[in-house]
């Protein structure tokens, strides 16, 4: 579990975050020349920096929104390939396409929103 330090060597303030699927550690308005040290999990992480000018801050609400969208997309994707359609239609072959197509569409929409 390493400590990581980010140094703003730019001439403007920035928002910075480390993601494990969603923003988990972040600071907003890191001024030029400032350092920010955070303790991170030993997991593969994604790093993002945003310009303060014209961009939004990282927030708990953003993390929760992303978690809900990604979690819902995973659940919908899983449900679309598991034969749960049989429970609704009574006929395995007829029920799966009726239920799985909209569920896979929901999974794809969630992936499209955050799958950059």
PDB file of C-alpha atoms in Angstrom:
ATOM      1  CA  UNK A   1       0.000   0.000   0.000  1.00  0.00           C
ATOM      2  CA  UNK A   2       2.156   2.831  -1.299  1.00  0.00           C
ATOM      3  CA  UNK A   3       2.104   6.513  -0.614  1.00  0.00           C
ATOM      4  CA  UNK A   4       2.085   8.469  -3.877  1.00  0.00           C
ATOM      5  CA  UNK A   5       2.926  12.153  -4.248  1.00  0.00           C
ATOM      6  CA  UNK A   6       1.620  14.288  -7.100  1.00  0.00           C
ATOM      7  CA  UNK A   7       3.467  17.548  -7.795  1.00  0.00           C
ATOM      8  CA  UNK A   8       1.762  20.230  -9.858  1.00  0.00           C
ATOM      9  CA  UNK A   9       4.489  21.488 -12.208  1.00  0.00           C
ATOM     10  CA  UNK A  10       1.977  23.353 -14.353  1.00  0.00           C
ATOM     11  CA  UNK A  11       1.276  27.065 -14.308  1.00  0.00           C
ATOM     12  CA  UNK A  12      -2.387  26.556 -13.366  1.00  0.00           C
ATOM     13  CA  UNK A  13      -4.449  24.835 -10.659  1.00  0.00           C
ATOM     14  CA  UNK A  14      -5.611  21.294 -11.384  1.00  0.00           C
ATOM     15  CA  UNK A  15      -7.961  18.665  -9.978  1.00  0.00           C
ATOM     16  CA  UNK A  16      -6.307  15.220  -9.668  1.00  0.00           C
ATOM     17  CA  UNK A  17      -7.683  11.770  -8.864  1.00  0.00           C
ATOM     18  CA  UNK A  18      -6.770   8.112  -8.744  1.00  0.00           C
ATOM     19  CA  UNK A  19      -9.450   5.697  -9.923  1.00  0.00           C
ATOM     20  CA  UNK A  20     -10.159   2.063  -9.110  1.00  0.00           C
ATOM     21  CA  UNK A  21     -13.080   2.027 -11.539  1.00  0.00           C
ATOM     22  CA  UNK A  22     -14.324   5.252  -9.924  1.00  0.00           C
ATOM     23  CA  UNK A  23     -12.493   8.181  -8.272  1.00  0.00           C
ATOM     24  CA  UNK A  24     -11.295   6.869  -4.895  1.00  0.00           C
ATOM     25  CA  UNK A  25      -8.584   9.359  -3.902  1.00  0.00           C
ATOM     26  CA  UNK A  26      -8.607  12.937  -5.134  1.00  0.00           C
ATOM     27  CA  UNK A  27      -7.829  16.535  -4.386  1.00  0.00           C
ATOM     28  CA  UNK A  28      -9.217  19.622  -6.067  1.00  0.00           C
ATOM     29  CA  UNK A  29      -7.481  22.946  -6.717  1.00  0.00           C
ATOM     30  CA  UNK A  30      -3.873  21.689  -6.459  1.00  0.00           C
ATOM     31  CA  UNK A  31      -1.978  24.939  -6.932  1.00  0.00           C
ATOM     32  CA  UNK A  32       1.184  25.329  -9.064  1.00  0.00           C
ATOM     33  CA  UNK A  33       4.187  24.025  -7.125  1.00  0.00           C
ATOM     34  CA  UNK A  34       2.009  22.274  -4.521  1.00  0.00           C
ATOM     35  CA  UNK A  35       2.395  18.612  -3.579  1.00  0.00           C
ATOM     36  CA  UNK A  36      -0.346  16.167  -2.616  1.00  0.00           C
ATOM     37  CA  UNK A  37       0.455  12.827  -1.002  1.00  0.00           C
ATOM     38  CA  UNK A  38      -2.130  10.074  -0.660  1.00  0.00           C
ATOM     39  CA  UNK A  39      -2.083   6.468   0.533  1.00  0.00           C
ATOM     40  CA  UNK A  40      -3.268   4.128  -2.241  1.00  0.00           C
ATOM     41  CA  UNK A  41      -4.373   0.523  -2.400  1.00  0.00           C
ATOM     42  CA  UNK A  42      -2.022  -1.912  -4.140  1.00  0.00           C
ATOM     43  CA  UNK A  43      -4.291  -2.256  -7.160  1.00  0.00           C
ATOM     44  CA  UNK A  44      -4.131  -1.210 -10.810  1.00  0.00           C
ATOM     45  CA  UNK A  45      -5.113   2.451 -10.834  1.00  0.00           C
ATOM     46  CA  UNK A  46      -6.090   5.031 -13.408  1.00  0.00           C
ATOM     47  CA  UNK A  47      -4.885   8.629 -12.923  1.00  0.00           C
ATOM     48  CA  UNK A  48      -6.765  11.679 -14.157  1.00  0.00           C
ATOM     49  CA  UNK A  49      -5.945  15.384 -13.987  1.00  0.00           C
ATOM     50  CA  UNK A  50      -8.448  18.069 -14.930  1.00  0.00           C
ATOM     51  CA  UNK A  51      -7.866  21.724 -15.573  1.00  0.00           C
ATOM     52  CA  UNK A  52      -9.667  23.917 -13.041  1.00  0.00           C
ATOM     53  CA  UNK A  53     -10.754  26.200 -15.875  1.00  0.00           C
ATOM     54  CA  UNK A  54     -13.913  24.828 -17.433  1.00  0.00           C
ATOM     55  CA  UNK A  55     -13.994  21.437 -15.713  1.00  0.00           C
ATOM     56  CA  UNK A  56     -15.751  19.953 -12.747  1.00  0.00           C
ATOM     57  CA  UNK A  57     -14.223  19.006  -9.424  1.00  0.00           C
ATOM     58  CA  UNK A  58     -13.981  15.401  -8.254  1.00  0.00           C
ATOM     59  CA  UNK A  59     -16.595  14.616  -5.605  1.00  0.00           C
ATOM     60  CA  UNK A  60     -18.183  11.813  -3.595  1.00  0.00           C
ATOM     61  CA  UNK A  61     -21.355  12.254  -5.676  1.00  0.00           C
ATOM     62  CA  UNK A  62     -19.430  11.631  -8.908  1.00  0.00           C
ATOM     63  CA  UNK A  63     -17.939   8.459  -7.407  1.00  0.00           C
ATOM     64  CA  UNK A  64     -21.358   7.222  -6.286  1.00  0.00           C
ATOM     65  CA  UNK A  65     -22.963   8.004  -9.665  1.00  0.00           C
ATOM     66  CA  UNK A  66     -20.205   6.144 -11.498  1.00  0.00           C
ATOM     67  CA  UNK A  67     -20.451   3.181  -9.101  1.00  0.00           C
ATOM     68  CA  UNK A  68     -24.204   2.951  -9.616  1.00  0.00           C
ATOM     69  CA  UNK A  69     -23.922   3.130 -13.416  1.00  0.00           C
ATOM     70  CA  UNK A  70     -21.073   0.618 -13.633  1.00  0.00           C
ATOM     71  CA  UNK A  71     -22.696  -1.721 -11.089  1.00  0.00           C
ATOM     72  CA  UNK A  72     -26.038  -1.582 -12.880  1.00  0.00           C
ATOM     73  CA  UNK A  73     -24.373  -2.235 -16.227  1.00  0.00           C
ATOM     74  CA  UNK A  74     -22.511  -5.266 -14.799  1.00  0.00           C
ATOM     75  CA  UNK A  75     -25.706  -6.642 -13.266  1.00  0.00           C
ATOM     76  CA  UNK A  76     -27.674  -6.114 -16.485  1.00  0.00           C
ATOM     77  CA  UNK A  77     -24.937  -7.712 -18.566  1.00  0.00           C
ATOM     78  CA  UNK A  78     -24.781 -10.726 -16.277  1.00  0.00           C
ATOM     79  CA  UNK A  79     -28.552 -11.079 -16.191  1.00  0.00           C
ATOM     80  CA  UNK A  80     -28.705 -10.915 -19.983  1.00  0.00           C
ATOM     81  CA  UNK A  81     -26.594 -14.042 -20.395  1.00  0.00           C
ATOM     82  CA  UNK A  82     -27.970 -16.057 -17.473  1.00  0.00           C
ATOM     83  CA  UNK A  83     -31.125 -17.977 -18.365  1.00  0.00           C
ATOM     84  CA  UNK A  84     -33.389 -15.910 -16.106  1.00  0.00           C
ATOM     85  CA  UNK A  85     -35.785 -15.324 -18.980  1.00  0.00           C
ATOM     86  CA  UNK A  86     -37.176 -18.782 -18.345  1.00  0.00           C
ATOM     87  CA  UNK A  87     -38.506 -17.578 -14.996  1.00  0.00           C
ATOM     88  CA  UNK A  88     -40.587 -14.894 -16.699  1.00  0.00           C
ATOM     89  CA  UNK A  89     -41.743 -16.675 -19.839  1.00  0.00           C
ATOM     90  CA  UNK A  90     -41.922 -20.288 -18.744  1.00  0.00           C
ATOM     91  CA  UNK A  91     -40.191 -21.305 -21.960  1.00  0.00           C
ATOM     92  CA  UNK A  92     -36.388 -21.107 -21.948  1.00  0.00           C
ATOM     93  CA  UNK A  93     -36.048 -20.444 -25.675  1.00  0.00           C
ATOM     94  CA  UNK A  94     -38.808 -17.843 -25.863  1.00  0.00           C
ATOM     95  CA  UNK A  95     -37.970 -16.101 -22.584  1.00  0.00           C
ATOM     96  CA  UNK A  96     -34.263 -15.407 -22.967  1.00  0.00           C
ATOM     97  CA  UNK A  97     -34.404 -13.121 -26.034  1.00  0.00           C
ATOM     98  CA  UNK A  98     -37.379 -11.215 -24.592  1.00  0.00           C
ATOM     99  CA  UNK A  99     -35.458 -10.347 -21.413  1.00  0.00           C
ATOM    100  CA  UNK A 100     -31.827 -10.445 -22.498  1.00  0.00           C
ATOM    101  CA  UNK A 101     -31.973  -7.913 -25.349  1.00  0.00           C
ATOM    102  CA  UNK A 102     -33.045  -4.928 -23.191  1.00  0.00           C
ATOM    103  CA  UNK A 103     -30.689  -5.998 -20.408  1.00  0.00           C
ATOM    104  CA  UNK A 104     -27.708  -6.165 -22.765  1.00  0.00           C
ATOM    105  CA  UNK A 105     -28.701  -2.746 -24.151  1.00  0.00           C
ATOM    106  CA  UNK A 106     -28.609  -1.363 -20.585  1.00  0.00           C
ATOM    107  CA  UNK A 107     -25.204  -2.958 -20.019  1.00  0.00           C
ATOM    108  CA  UNK A 108     -23.880  -1.454 -23.252  1.00  0.00           C
ATOM    109  CA  UNK A 109     -25.186   1.998 -22.326  1.00  0.00           C
ATOM    110  CA  UNK A 110     -23.352   1.856 -18.977  1.00  0.00           C
ATOM    111  CA  UNK A 111     -20.155   0.758 -20.694  1.00  0.00           C
ATOM    112  CA  UNK A 112     -20.421   3.516 -23.260  1.00  0.00           C
ATOM    113  CA  UNK A 113     -20.790   6.202 -20.590  1.00  0.00           C
ATOM    114  CA  UNK A 114     -17.535   5.347 -18.776  1.00  0.00           C
ATOM    115  CA  UNK A 115     -15.669   3.058 -21.159  1.00  0.00           C
ATOM    116  CA  UNK A 116     -13.026   5.496 -22.415  1.00  0.00           C
TER     117      UNK A 116
END
